[in-house]
């Protein structure tokens, strides 16, 4: 009798084990492929200094949908135009929230900004109002005189370098240009003569960016990671960066109170007006902290991204003299006797627009977009993606995907000649601004800044590599971070063009 009981029990165990194994295999089949990782840290060690590049290499083995474990956080990375479309278009509503990230939390006064706020009514209303009031085409056109004035200053300074045959640090100059335009448009602040010390401001922006993009243990080990951040000193440095930015905003508010400003309404005027009118957004009234969080997005979203694009474009052009000559001829044949090229003129420069798209294909300034968090289960290529999963779209890898692009490594703007591919989020092979509900709301402002800055620098000057260098010495190494720029500064010698 005991033997029968024992055999029955054994049989039952075998059936249960088989059923469990079958279920596990089925569940695994529904999960995307994963590179093997270590206990506790998972795949964190595989990210390296430039995660978009490491993830691209992994995707060549594990496919365009991969599941990684970053610490204790399940993370899906998509790396092809087709899977990006499934995420950003077909399933956008399932995955357009943002994860809680330690650096972002502090810099955004607990997610009161647009970029890091979760997907909710507050975010929807805030984004709508900012798109209408701050990022609209009307607003972009209203700041055009500011851009023209700052570009004129840049032309004067490069003309001086040309007369001395000395190199211009274009990485620095383009950053200067965007900082000056944004400071004037947002704060009515003349960056060059302001109370701010320039180095201090650059550091402020640099540090804030660093903390947004840097490795923080709290992000990957929600239950105890803060101890590591505290021990490594990251938490203290992050708090200091937030405090410094806070002091900067406060100075701006004080200046706006003191001065009886005349002329164009700047971003601070507008946000303070909304605060005074007790504008209700989602769950409550707009407060001073909301204003600061929105200003943080303007500062960090607008400055680096445009400057990086202009620098990458000039680096590609100097390495490709045929393209440089062609784009300059287009500009110079169209514009005769102009001191500054205007925004309207740009519409007549199709090849310049192709050069910029080609630059964004190879050098998207935010290569993994901003991370998303899945809100409800959905499928990509038949794989089930669970709620709370962290989601990255590797637009850097998509720009180099041989399935989408012929001779993908080549800088060849003509590839855009016979197609309608643009960078506005409808063509999933080219996504410098992302797509879907979270697409960059500053796209028009950023694009016009890049077009305008580059057109003028290419119209006014020919460019040469400094003495003792050859074109091949211009490297294309990338700097690490949330936004990826050229690691080594780009130094080129301007030669004043006298043909106009
Ligand atoms: C060349 C210039 C620019 C590039 C390449 C760029 C790129 C991006 C990218 C890739 C995203 C993330 C999209 C996603 O997660 O799907 C983003 C978001 C954002 N950008 Fe830009 N950007 C640029 C200029 C600007 C400017 C000028 C502003 C503001 C003045 C701005 C403000 C923002 C904001 C607020 C978000 C967050 C949107 C949200 O989460 O709803 N950006 N940008």
Coordinates of C-alpha atoms and ligand atoms in Angstrom, one line a residue:
X1 CA 0.0 0.0 0.0
X2 CA 2.8 2.4 1.0
X3 CA 4.6 1.6 -2.2
X4 CA 1.5 2.6 -4.3
X5 CA 1.2 5.8 -2.3
X6 CA 4.9 6.5 -2.9
X7 CA 4.7 5.8 -6.7
X8 CA 1.6 7.9 -7.0
X9 CA 3.3 10.8 -5.3
X10 CA 6.3 10.4 -7.5
X11 CA 4.1 10.4 -10.6
X12 CA 2.3 13.5 -9.4
X13 CA 5.6 15.2 -8.8
X14 CA 6.9 14.3 -12.3
X15 CA 3.7 15.7 -13.9
X16 CA 3.9 18.9 -11.8
X17 CA 7.6 19.3 -12.7
X18 CA 6.9 18.8 -16.4
X19 CA 4.0 21.3 -16.3
X20 CA 6.2 23.8 -14.5
X21 CA 9.1 23.4 -17.0
X22 CA 6.6 23.7 -19.9
X23 CA 5.1 26.9 -18.4
X24 CA 8.6 28.3 -17.8
X25 CA 9.7 27.5 -21.3
X26 CA 6.5 29.2 -22.6
X27 CA 7.1 32.3 -20.4
X28 CA 10.7 32.4 -21.6
X29 CA 9.6 32.1 -25.2
X30 CA 7.4 35.2 -24.7
X31 CA 10.3 37.2 -23.2
X32 CA 12.8 38.9 -25.4
X33 CA 16.3 37.3 -25.6
X34 CA 18.7 38.3 -22.9
X35 CA 22.4 38.4 -22.7
X36 CA 23.6 36.4 -19.7
X37 CA 24.3 38.6 -16.6
X38 CA 25.6 38.3 -13.1
X39 CA 23.6 37.9 -9.9
X40 CA 22.7 41.2 -8.3
X41 CA 24.2 43.5 -10.9
X42 CA 22.6 41.7 -13.9
X43 CA 23.9 43.3 -17.1
X44 CA 25.1 46.6 -15.7
X45 CA 28.7 45.7 -16.3
X46 CA 28.0 45.4 -20.0
X47 CA 26.9 49.0 -20.5
X48 CA 30.4 50.5 -20.6
X49 CA 31.2 54.2 -20.9
X50 CA 29.0 54.7 -24.0
X51 CA 25.9 52.5 -23.4
X52 CA 24.4 53.2 -26.8
X53 CA 27.4 51.6 -28.5
X54 CA 27.6 48.6 -26.1
X55 CA 23.8 48.0 -26.6
X56 CA 24.2 48.2 -30.3
X57 CA 26.9 45.5 -30.2
X58 CA 24.7 43.3 -28.0
X59 CA 21.8 43.8 -30.4
X60 CA 23.8 42.3 -33.2
X61 CA 23.8 39.0 -31.2
X62 CA 20.5 39.2 -29.3
X63 CA 18.3 41.0 -31.9
X64 CA 16.4 44.2 -32.1
X65 CA 14.4 43.5 -28.9
X66 CA 16.5 42.6 -25.9
X67 CA 15.7 42.2 -22.2
X68 CA 18.4 43.2 -19.8
X69 CA 18.5 43.3 -16.1
X70 CA 20.1 46.6 -14.9
X71 CA 20.6 45.8 -11.2
X72 CA 17.2 44.8 -10.2
X73 CA 15.4 46.7 -13.0
X74 CA 14.1 44.8 -16.0
X75 CA 15.0 46.8 -19.1
X76 CA 14.0 46.4 -22.7
X77 CA 16.1 47.9 -25.5
X78 CA 14.8 48.2 -29.1
X79 CA 17.3 48.8 -31.9
X80 CA 15.5 48.7 -35.3
X81 CA 13.1 51.1 -37.1
X82 CA 10.4 48.5 -37.1
X83 CA 10.6 47.8 -33.3
X84 CA 10.9 51.6 -32.6
X85 CA 7.6 52.0 -34.5
X86 CA 5.9 49.3 -32.4
X87 CA 7.0 51.2 -29.3
X88 CA 6.6 54.8 -30.2
X89 CA 3.6 54.6 -32.5
X90 CA 1.6 51.4 -32.2
X91 CA 2.0 51.0 -28.4
X92 CA 2.9 54.5 -27.3
X93 CA 0.0 54.7 -24.9
X94 CA 1.3 51.6 -23.0
X95 CA 4.7 53.0 -22.5
X96 CA 4.9 56.8 -22.5
X97 CA 5.6 57.3 -18.8
X98 CA 9.0 58.0 -17.3
X99 CA 10.8 56.0 -14.6
X100 CA 11.7 57.5 -11.2
X101 CA 15.3 58.5 -11.5
X102 CA 17.2 60.0 -8.6
X103 CA 19.0 62.8 -10.4
X104 CA 15.9 63.8 -12.3
X105 CA 13.8 63.8 -9.2
X106 CA 16.0 66.4 -7.5
X107 CA 16.6 68.6 -10.5
X108 CA 12.9 68.6 -11.4
X109 CA 11.6 69.4 -7.8
X110 CA 10.0 66.0 -7.6
X111 CA 9.0 65.6 -11.3
X112 CA 7.3 68.9 -11.8
X113 CA 8.9 69.4 -15.2
X114 CA 7.8 68.1 -18.6
X115 CA 10.7 65.7 -19.4
X116 CA 10.7 63.5 -16.3
X117 CA 7.1 63.8 -15.2
X118 CA 5.1 60.5 -15.3
X119 CA 2.3 60.3 -17.9
X120 CA -0.7 61.9 -16.1
X121 CA -3.1 64.8 -16.4
X122 CA -0.6 67.2 -14.9
X123 CA 2.0 66.3 -17.6
X124 CA -0.6 66.6 -20.4
X125 CA -1.7 70.1 -19.4
X126 CA 1.8 71.3 -18.6
X127 CA 3.1 70.1 -22.0
X128 CA 0.1 71.6 -23.8
X129 CA 0.5 75.0 -22.2
X130 CA 4.3 75.0 -22.8
X131 CA 3.9 73.9 -26.5
X132 CA 1.4 76.8 -27.0
X133 CA 3.3 79.5 -25.1
X134 CA 7.0 78.7 -25.0
X135 CA 7.9 76.4 -27.9
X136 CA 5.4 77.6 -30.6
X137 CA 6.5 78.7 -34.0
X138 CA 5.3 82.2 -33.1
X139 CA 7.6 82.3 -30.1
X140 CA 10.5 80.9 -32.2
X141 CA 10.0 83.7 -34.7
X142 CA 9.8 86.3 -31.9
X143 CA 13.3 85.4 -30.7
X144 CA 14.7 85.5 -34.2
X145 CA 16.2 89.0 -33.7
X146 CA 18.1 87.6 -30.6
X147 CA 19.5 84.8 -32.8
X148 CA 20.5 87.3 -35.5
X149 CA 22.3 89.5 -33.0
X150 CA 24.2 86.6 -31.5
X151 CA 25.2 85.2 -34.8
X152 CA 26.5 88.6 -35.9
X153 CA 28.8 88.5 -32.8
X154 CA 30.0 85.1 -33.7
X155 CA 30.8 86.3 -37.3
X156 CA 32.7 89.2 -35.9
X157 CA 34.8 87.0 -33.6
X158 CA 35.5 84.4 -36.3
X159 CA 36.4 87.2 -38.7
X160 CA 39.0 88.3 -36.2
X161 CA 40.4 84.8 -36.0
X162 CA 40.5 84.7 -39.8
X163 CA 42.5 87.8 -40.0
X164 CA 45.1 86.3 -37.6
X165 CA 44.8 82.9 -39.3
X166 CA 44.2 81.4 -35.9
X167 CA 41.9 78.5 -35.2
X168 CA 38.4 78.9 -33.7
X169 CA 37.2 76.4 -31.1
X170 CA 33.9 75.6 -32.8
X171 CA 32.7 73.4 -29.9
X172 CA 33.0 76.3 -27.6
X173 CA 31.7 78.9 -30.0
X174 CA 28.5 77.0 -30.9
X175 CA 27.9 76.4 -27.2
X176 CA 28.4 80.1 -26.5
X177 CA 25.9 80.9 -29.3
X178 CA 23.1 78.6 -27.9
X179 CA 23.8 79.7 -24.3
X180 CA 23.5 83.4 -25.3
X181 CA 20.3 82.9 -27.3
X182 CA 18.6 80.9 -24.6
X183 CA 19.7 83.2 -21.8
X184 CA 18.3 86.2 -23.7
X185 CA 15.1 84.5 -24.8
X186 CA 14.4 82.8 -21.5
X187 CA 15.8 85.3 -18.9
X188 CA 16.5 88.6 -20.9
X189 CA 20.1 88.1 -19.8
X190 CA 23.1 89.2 -21.8
X191 CA 25.3 86.3 -21.1
X192 CA 28.5 88.1 -22.0
X193 CA 28.0 91.1 -19.8
X194 CA 25.8 89.6 -17.1
X195 CA 26.3 89.2 -13.4
X196 CA 27.0 85.6 -14.2
X197 CA 30.6 84.5 -14.5
X198 CA 30.7 82.5 -17.7
X199 CA 32.7 79.6 -16.4
X200 CA 30.3 79.3 -13.5
X201 CA 27.3 79.1 -15.8
X202 CA 28.9 76.5 -18.0
X203 CA 29.8 74.4 -15.0
X204 CA 26.2 74.7 -13.7
X205 CA 24.8 73.3 -16.9
X206 CA 27.6 70.7 -17.3
X207 CA 27.1 69.4 -13.7
X208 CA 23.3 69.2 -14.0
X209 CA 23.7 67.2 -17.3
X210 CA 26.2 65.0 -15.7
X211 CA 23.9 64.1 -12.8
X212 CA 21.0 63.4 -15.1
X213 CA 23.0 61.0 -17.2
X214 CA 25.4 59.6 -14.6
X215 CA 25.3 56.1 -13.1
X216 CA 23.3 56.3 -9.9
X217 CA 22.9 53.2 -7.8
X218 CA 19.5 54.4 -6.5
X219 CA 18.2 54.0 -10.1
X220 CA 19.1 50.3 -10.3
X221 CA 18.8 49.2 -6.7
X222 CA 15.6 51.0 -5.5
X223 CA 15.8 49.3 -2.1
X224 CA 19.3 50.3 -0.9
X225 CA 21.1 52.0 -3.8
X226 CA 20.9 55.3 -2.0
X227 CA 23.5 54.0 0.5
X228 CA 26.0 53.5 -2.3
X229 CA 25.2 57.0 -3.7
X230 CA 25.7 58.4 -0.3
X231 CA 29.0 56.6 0.3
X232 CA 30.4 57.6 -3.1
X233 CA 29.6 61.2 -2.5
X234 CA 27.3 61.3 -5.6
X235 CA 24.3 62.3 -3.4
X236 CA 26.2 65.3 -1.9
X237 CA 27.4 66.5 -5.3
X238 CA 23.9 66.1 -6.7
X239 CA 22.4 68.2 -3.9
X240 CA 25.0 70.9 -4.5
X241 CA 24.2 71.1 -8.2
X242 CA 20.5 71.4 -7.4
X243 CA 21.2 74.1 -4.9
X244 CA 23.4 76.1 -7.3
X245 CA 20.8 75.9 -10.0
X246 CA 18.2 77.1 -7.4
X247 CA 20.3 80.1 -6.6
X248 CA 20.6 80.9 -10.3
X249 CA 16.8 80.8 -10.8
X250 CA 16.3 82.9 -7.7
X251 CA 18.7 85.5 -9.1
X252 CA 16.7 85.5 -12.3
X253 CA 13.4 86.0 -10.4
X254 CA 14.9 88.9 -8.4
X255 CA 16.1 90.6 -11.6
X256 CA 12.7 90.3 -13.0
X257 CA 11.2 91.9 -9.9
X258 CA 13.7 94.8 -9.8
X259 CA 13.7 95.7 -13.5
X260 CA 10.8 97.3 -15.1
X261 CA 11.6 95.5 -18.3
X262 CA 10.4 96.8 -21.6
X263 CA 10.3 95.0 -24.9
X264 CA 9.7 91.3 -25.6
X265 CA 8.2 89.1 -22.9
X266 CA 10.7 86.4 -22.0
X267 CA 10.1 82.9 -20.7
X268 CA 10.4 83.9 -17.0
X269 CA 7.9 86.7 -17.5
X270 CA 5.5 84.3 -19.0
X271 CA 5.9 81.6 -16.4
X272 CA 5.6 84.1 -13.5
X273 CA 2.4 85.4 -15.1
X274 CA 1.0 81.9 -15.1
X275 CA 2.0 81.5 -11.5
X276 CA 0.4 84.9 -10.5
X277 CA -2.8 83.9 -12.3
X278 CA -2.9 80.8 -10.2
X279 CA -3.1 78.6 -13.3
X280 CA -4.3 75.1 -12.4
X281 CA -2.5 72.2 -14.1
X282 CA -3.8 68.7 -13.4
X283 CA -3.8 68.3 -9.7
X284 CA -3.0 71.8 -8.5
X285 CA -1.9 75.4 -9.0
X286 CA 1.4 76.3 -10.7
X287 CA 3.9 77.3 -8.0
X288 CA 7.4 78.7 -8.0
X289 CA 8.9 75.2 -8.0
X290 CA 7.0 74.3 -11.1
X291 CA 8.5 77.4 -12.8
X292 CA 12.0 76.3 -11.8
X293 CA 11.4 72.8 -13.0
X294 CA 10.2 74.0 -16.4
X295 CA 13.2 76.4 -16.7
X296 CA 15.5 73.4 -16.0
X297 CA 14.0 71.7 -19.1
X298 CA 14.6 74.7 -21.2
X299 CA 18.2 75.1 -20.1
X300 CA 19.2 71.5 -20.3
X301 CA 17.0 70.6 -23.4
X302 CA 17.9 73.5 -25.6
X303 CA 21.5 74.4 -25.0
X304 CA 23.7 71.3 -25.5
X305 CA 21.6 69.5 -28.1
X306 CA 21.8 72.3 -30.8
X307 CA 25.4 73.1 -30.1
X308 CA 26.4 69.4 -30.4
X309 CA 24.6 69.1 -33.7
X310 CA 26.4 72.1 -35.2
X311 CA 29.8 70.8 -34.0
X312 CA 29.2 67.3 -35.4
X313 CA 28.0 68.8 -38.7
X314 CA 31.2 70.9 -39.1
X315 CA 33.4 67.9 -38.1
X316 CA 31.7 65.7 -40.8
X317 CA 31.9 68.5 -43.4
X318 CA 35.6 69.1 -42.9
X319 CA 36.2 65.3 -43.3
X320 CA 34.1 65.3 -46.5
X321 CA 35.4 68.2 -48.7
X322 CA 33.0 67.3 -51.5
X323 CA 30.0 67.8 -49.3
X324 CA 31.4 71.0 -47.7
X325 CA 32.0 72.5 -51.2
X326 CA 28.5 71.5 -52.4
X327 CA 26.7 72.9 -49.4
X328 CA 28.7 76.2 -49.5
X329 CA 28.0 76.6 -53.2
X330 CA 24.2 76.1 -52.6
X331 CA 24.2 78.8 -49.9
X332 CA 26.5 81.2 -51.8
X333 CA 24.6 80.8 -55.1
X334 CA 21.3 81.5 -53.3
X335 CA 22.3 84.3 -51.1
X336 CA 24.0 87.3 -52.7
X337 CA 25.1 90.4 -50.8
X338 CA 23.6 89.3 -47.5
X339 CA 25.3 90.2 -44.2
X340 CA 23.3 87.5 -42.3
X341 CA 21.2 84.7 -43.6
X342 CA 17.7 84.8 -42.2
X343 CA 15.3 82.1 -41.2
X344 CA 13.2 82.6 -44.4
X345 CA 16.3 82.1 -46.6
X346 CA 16.8 78.6 -45.1
X347 CA 13.7 77.4 -47.0
X348 CA 15.7 77.8 -50.2
X349 CA 18.6 75.6 -49.0
X350 CA 17.5 71.9 -49.4
X351 CA 21.0 70.5 -49.5
X352 CA 21.8 72.2 -46.1
X353 CA 18.7 70.5 -44.7
X354 CA 20.0 67.1 -46.0
X355 CA 23.4 67.7 -44.4
X356 CA 21.7 68.3 -41.1
X357 CA 19.5 65.2 -41.4
X358 CA 22.6 63.1 -42.2
X359 CA 24.4 64.6 -39.2
X360 CA 21.4 63.5 -37.0
X361 CA 21.4 60.1 -38.5
X362 CA 25.0 59.4 -37.5
X363 CA 25.1 61.6 -34.4
X364 CA 21.7 61.9 -32.7
X365 CA 22.4 64.1 -29.6
X366 CA 20.3 61.9 -27.3
X367 CA 21.2 58.5 -28.6
X368 CA 18.9 56.4 -26.4
X369 CA 16.1 59.1 -26.2
X370 CA 14.9 59.6 -22.6
X371 CA 14.0 56.4 -20.8
X372 CA 10.4 55.3 -20.8
X373 CA 8.5 53.2 -18.3
X374 CA 5.9 50.6 -19.3
X375 CA 2.5 51.2 -17.8
X376 CA 0.5 48.2 -19.2
X377 CA 1.5 44.9 -20.8
X378 CA 2.0 45.0 -24.6
X379 CA 3.9 43.0 -27.3
X380 CA 6.9 43.8 -29.5
X381 CA 7.6 41.2 -32.2
X382 CA 5.4 38.8 -30.2
X383 CA 7.4 39.2 -27.0
X384 CA 5.5 40.3 -23.9
X385 CA 6.7 43.5 -22.2
X386 CA 5.6 43.8 -18.6
X387 CA 4.5 46.9 -16.7
X388 CA 7.2 48.7 -14.8
X389 CA 9.8 47.6 -17.4
X390 CA 12.4 50.4 -18.3
X391 CA 12.4 50.9 -22.0
X392 CA 15.1 52.4 -24.3
X393 CA 15.0 53.1 -28.0
X394 CA 18.5 53.1 -29.4
X395 CA 18.1 55.7 -32.2
X396 CA 21.9 55.7 -32.6
X397 CA 21.8 52.0 -33.6
X398 CA 18.8 52.6 -35.9
X399 CA 20.7 55.4 -37.7
X400 CA 23.5 52.9 -38.5
X401 CA 21.3 49.9 -39.3
X402 CA 22.3 48.4 -42.7
X403 CA 18.7 47.1 -43.1
X404 CA 17.6 50.7 -43.2
X405 CA 20.6 52.6 -44.7
X406 CA 22.8 51.7 -47.6
X407 CA 26.5 52.3 -46.8
X408 CA 25.4 53.3 -43.3
X409 CA 28.8 54.4 -42.1
X410 CA 29.2 56.9 -45.0
X411 CA 28.4 60.6 -44.6
X412 CA 26.3 61.0 -47.7
X413 CA 23.5 63.6 -47.5
X414 CA 22.3 62.8 -51.1
X415 CA 20.6 59.7 -49.6
X416 CA 17.8 62.0 -48.6
X417 CA 17.3 63.3 -52.2
X418 CA 14.8 60.8 -53.5
X419 CA 12.8 60.2 -50.4
X420 CA 10.6 62.2 -48.0
X421 CA 12.4 61.0 -44.8
X422 CA 12.4 63.8 -42.3
X423 CA 13.4 64.1 -38.6
X424 CA 9.9 65.0 -37.3
X425 CA 9.1 61.6 -35.8
X426 CA 7.1 60.0 -38.6
X427 CA 10.0 58.1 -40.2
X428 CA 11.3 55.6 -37.7
X429 CA 14.7 55.2 -39.4
X430 CA 15.6 58.8 -38.2
X431 CA 14.5 59.8 -34.8
X432 CA 16.8 62.6 -33.3
X433 CA 13.7 64.1 -31.5
X434 CA 12.0 60.8 -30.6
X435 CA 8.4 60.2 -31.6
X436 CA 4.9 59.8 -30.1
X437 CA 3.5 61.6 -27.1
X438 CA 7.0 62.3 -25.7
X439 CA 8.5 63.7 -28.8
X440 CA 10.7 66.7 -28.2
X441 CA 8.5 69.8 -28.0
X442 CA 11.4 72.1 -28.8
X443 CA 12.0 70.4 -32.2
X444 CA 11.2 73.6 -34.2
X445 CA 13.3 75.8 -31.9
X446 CA 16.2 73.3 -32.0
X447 CA 16.1 72.8 -35.8
X448 CA 16.0 76.5 -36.6
X449 CA 18.9 77.2 -34.3
X450 CA 21.0 74.6 -36.0
X451 CA 20.0 75.6 -39.5
X452 CA 20.6 79.3 -38.8
X453 CA 24.0 78.9 -37.0
X454 CA 25.4 76.5 -39.7
X455 CA 24.1 78.4 -42.7
X456 CA 25.9 81.6 -41.5
X457 CA 29.1 79.9 -40.6
X458 CA 29.3 78.2 -44.0
X459 CA 28.3 81.3 -45.9
X460 CA 30.8 83.6 -44.4
X461 CA 33.9 81.4 -44.1
X462 CA 35.8 78.6 -45.7
X463 CA 37.3 76.3 -43.2
X464 CA 40.7 74.6 -42.9
X465 CA 42.4 72.3 -40.4
X466 CA 45.0 74.0 -38.3
X467 CA 48.7 74.0 -39.4
X468 CA 50.4 70.7 -38.9
X469 CA 47.2 68.7 -39.1
X470 CA 45.5 66.8 -41.8
X471 CA 41.8 66.1 -42.3
X472 CA 42.2 62.5 -41.1
X473 CA 43.3 63.9 -37.7
X474 CA 39.8 65.1 -37.0
X475 CA 38.5 62.3 -34.8
X476 CA 34.8 61.4 -34.2
X477 CA 35.1 60.1 -30.6
X478 CA 32.0 60.6 -28.4
X479 CA 31.8 62.0 -24.9
X480 CA 29.7 60.0 -22.4
X481 CA 26.4 61.2 -21.0
X482 CA 22.7 61.5 -21.6
X483 CA 23.5 63.8 -24.5
X484 CA 26.5 62.7 -26.5
X485 CA 28.7 65.3 -28.1
X486 CA 32.1 65.3 -29.7
X487 CA 34.7 64.3 -27.1
X488 CA 37.6 66.4 -28.3
X489 CA 37.0 70.0 -29.2
X490 CA 36.8 70.9 -32.9
X491 CA 39.4 73.5 -33.8
X492 CA 39.2 74.9 -37.4
X493 CA 40.8 77.9 -39.1
X494 CA 38.3 80.3 -40.8
X495 CA 39.1 81.9 -44.1
X496 CA 36.8 84.9 -44.8
X497 CA 34.8 84.4 -48.0
X498 CA 35.0 87.5 -50.0
X499 CA 32.9 86.4 -53.0
X500 CA 29.7 88.1 -51.9
Ligands
LIG1 C1 18.7 69.9 -31.8 C2 18.0 70.1 -30.8 C3 17.3 69.1 -29.9 C4 17.3 67.7 -29.9 C5 18.1 66.8 -30.8 C6 16.4 67.3 -28.9 C7 16.1 65.9 -28.6 C8 15.2 65.5 -27.7 C9 14.9 64.1 -27.4 C10 15.5 62.9 -28.1 C11 14.0 64.0 -26.5 C12 13.4 62.8 -25.8 C13 12.2 62.3 -26.7 C14 11.6 61.0 -26.2 O1 11.9 60.6 -25.0 O2 11.0 60.3 -27.0 C15 13.7 65.4 -26.1 C16 12.7 65.8 -25.1 C17 12.5 67.0 -24.7 N1 13.1 68.2 -25.2 FE1 14.4 68.3 -26.8 N2 15.8 68.3 -28.3 C18 16.3 69.5 -28.9 C19 16.0 70.8 -28.5 C20 15.1 71.2 -27.5 C21 14.8 72.5 -27.2 C22 15.3 73.7 -28.0 C23 14.0 72.5 -26.1 C24 13.3 73.6 -25.4 C25 13.5 74.8 -25.5 C26 13.8 71.1 -25.8 C27 13.0 70.6 -24.8 C28 12.6 69.3 -24.5 C29 11.7 68.8 -23.5 C30 10.9 69.7 -22.5 C31 11.6 67.4 -23.6 C32 10.8 66.4 -22.8 C33 9.5 66.0 -23.6 C34 8.6 65.1 -22.8 O3 9.1 64.2 -22.0 O4 7.3 65.2 -22.9 N3 14.5 70.3 -26.7 N4 14.4 66.3 -26.8

